[in-house]
Amino acid sequence: MTIVHTIVTAKETGERLSRKEGLAFKLRAGSEAADVELKPELEFQKMLGFGGAFTEAAAYTLSRMSTEKRAEVIQRYFHPVDGLGYNMGRVHIHSCDFALGNYTYVQDNDTELASFDISHDYKWVLPLIKDAMEVKGGAFTMLASPWSPPAWMKTNGEMNNGGSLKPEYAGLWARYYAKFIEAYGKEGVPIWAVSVQNEPAAVQVWDSCIYSAEEERDFVKNHLGPVMHEAGLSDVNIVIWDHNRDIMVERASVVLSDPEAAQYVWGTGIHWYGGEEFDKVEKVHDLFPDKHLLFTEGCQEGGVKLGEWFTGERYGRNMIGDLNAWTEGYLDWNLVLDETGGPNHVGNLCDAPIIADTTTDEIHYNSSYYYIGHFSKYIAAGAVRIGLESGVEGILSTAFRNPDGSIAVVLMNEGEAARTVSLGLGGEIATCELAAHSITTQLISL
C-alpha cells in the first residue's frame, strides 16, 4: 500500500511546511500517462545533505538575542525533526566580509606559524557550532573556506581588494589550512573539506584573493595537496573553484585535466551569483564523472527582504536546477543576519532565511527558510536521486529515494495560477494540486 505525506508552502494560503491530506494513488487506467513520471530504477548521485554557514556575523547576531530566541533559531535549523535537519555547515578560515573586521590567526610575518591561535573563534563562532552540534546530535559535514591569506602574504599588502598570494608563501599558506583543521579538530569540530579560495575570480572590497585557474591548479598540486598528506590529513577533502557557475567549466577543466592536481581534488564548489546556468554544472559532471559537485554559497543580495516571496522561489529554483545536474549538497550562506542584513565589515548587506531583530528580540522566518525545508527535511543524507520525466511546462521537479526506501518528490509552481498535475509511479497514478507560487513535497512510502 502506497502511503503519501503531502507538505505544502504556498504564498497566499499561510501554509508553511504544512502537512495536508496525502495524495491518493490509484491503478492507472490502461496506458494512462502521467505529467510527471517517476523512474526509481534510474539512479544518479547520492546526497551529502543541506546546511548553512556559521559566519561570525550569524554567531554574533545570535549572541545579541535573548537566550530563548537564540535557542529557538538553533532548534529550527538543526533539530532533525522539529527543525530543517541541517547536517552540513561552512565556516570561514579567519575573517570574511560577514565578520566584524579583518583578522587572522597569526602575528604578522610569522613564517613559522608559531603564533597560530584560533582563540578569536572562541567568542562566538565555535560556541554556535557546538550548540548546533548538540541539537543536531553529532558533528557536521563541515566545509572550511579562506577569503584571503594574511595581508603580509599577499601582493597588495592587504586582506581586502583582491591581490594574490605571493609565490614564496604558497607552502606556508598551505600549512595554515592544516593548522586550522587540526585546531578545529581539537575543539571537537571535525573539518570534512576545505576549499582552496572563496571566489578566486573576484576582486572584492572585502577579504579576497585572486587565483587564475593555472595558479589554483599549481597551488593544489604543489602545495595544498602534498601538505595535507604530509600532515596526516589526506582524509580531508579539497574543493576547487568555490565560485559562480558562469565559467566553472573552464576553471574546473584546467585543474581536473591535470592528473597530478586532480588526485587531490574531491570536486568543484559553486555559487549562484553569476546566473542560473545549470547546464554548466551538468557539463562539469559529464567531463569529470568521478569528481563531485557541491553548492557552497548562495544568498539574496542587497539587504533584508523581509516577507518577500521571490527569495524563496530563487532558492527552490536553484536547488532543483543544481540537484538535477548532479550536485550532492547544498550550503546556504549566513544562517542568520540582523535587522540590517549584517553585520558586515564593509557594508555588503544581504538577506538570510532567518532575520533576528536585535532591537526587538524578534525572529523573522523568510520564505527562503520554508523553501529550503522542502528539501532538507525530506531528502536525507545518503538519499539517491532517481529518474524523473516531466512533460509539463512551468512546474519544476526533482525526486530522491531515501535510505529508508521512501521517495521524496519536490514540485514547484512559480506561476500566478494554481496547477493540477498527475504523478506516476509504476502502475499507479495520482493527482497533485499545486497552488500558485507554491512548493510541495510528496513523501511516498511504498
Short mmCIF file of N, CA and C in Angstrom, two decimals, residues 21 23 29 61 119 267 309 387 406 443:
data_model
loop_
_atom_site.label_atom_id
_atom_site.label_comp_id
_atom_site.label_asym_id
_atom_site.label_seq_id
_atom_site.Cartn_x
_atom_site.Cartn_y
_atom_site.Cartn_z
N GLU A 21 -3.69 16.64 3.55
CA GLU A 21 -4.14 15.29 3.23
C GLU A 21 -3.27 14.73 2.11
N LEU A 23 -1.62 12.52 -0.97
CA LEU A 23 -2.08 12.09 -2.29
C LEU A 23 -2.66 10.69 -2.22
N ALA A 29 -5.46 3.63 -15.53
CA ALA A 29 -6.45 3.09 -16.46
C ALA A 29 -5.75 2.81 -17.79
N THR A 61 25.28 37.93 15.87
CA THR A 61 23.88 38.36 15.90
C THR A 61 23.09 37.55 16.91
N SER A 119 41.86 31.41 19.00
CA SER A 119 41.05 31.85 20.15
C SER A 119 40.03 32.93 19.77
N GLY A 267 36.18 17.63 -5.56
CA GLY A 267 35.23 18.12 -6.54
C GLY A 267 35.21 19.63 -6.62
N TRP A 309 8.46 36.94 -1.34
CA TRP A 309 8.28 35.56 -1.78
C TRP A 309 9.30 35.15 -2.84
N GLY A 387 15.32 8.76 -11.38
CA GLY A 387 14.84 9.28 -12.66
C GLY A 387 13.48 9.96 -12.53
N SER A 406 11.76 5.41 1.33
CA SER A 406 10.74 6.38 0.94
C SER A 406 11.24 7.23 -0.22
N LEU A 443 6.04 12.90 0.13
CA LEU A 443 6.87 11.87 0.73
C LEU A 443 6.12 10.55 0.63
#
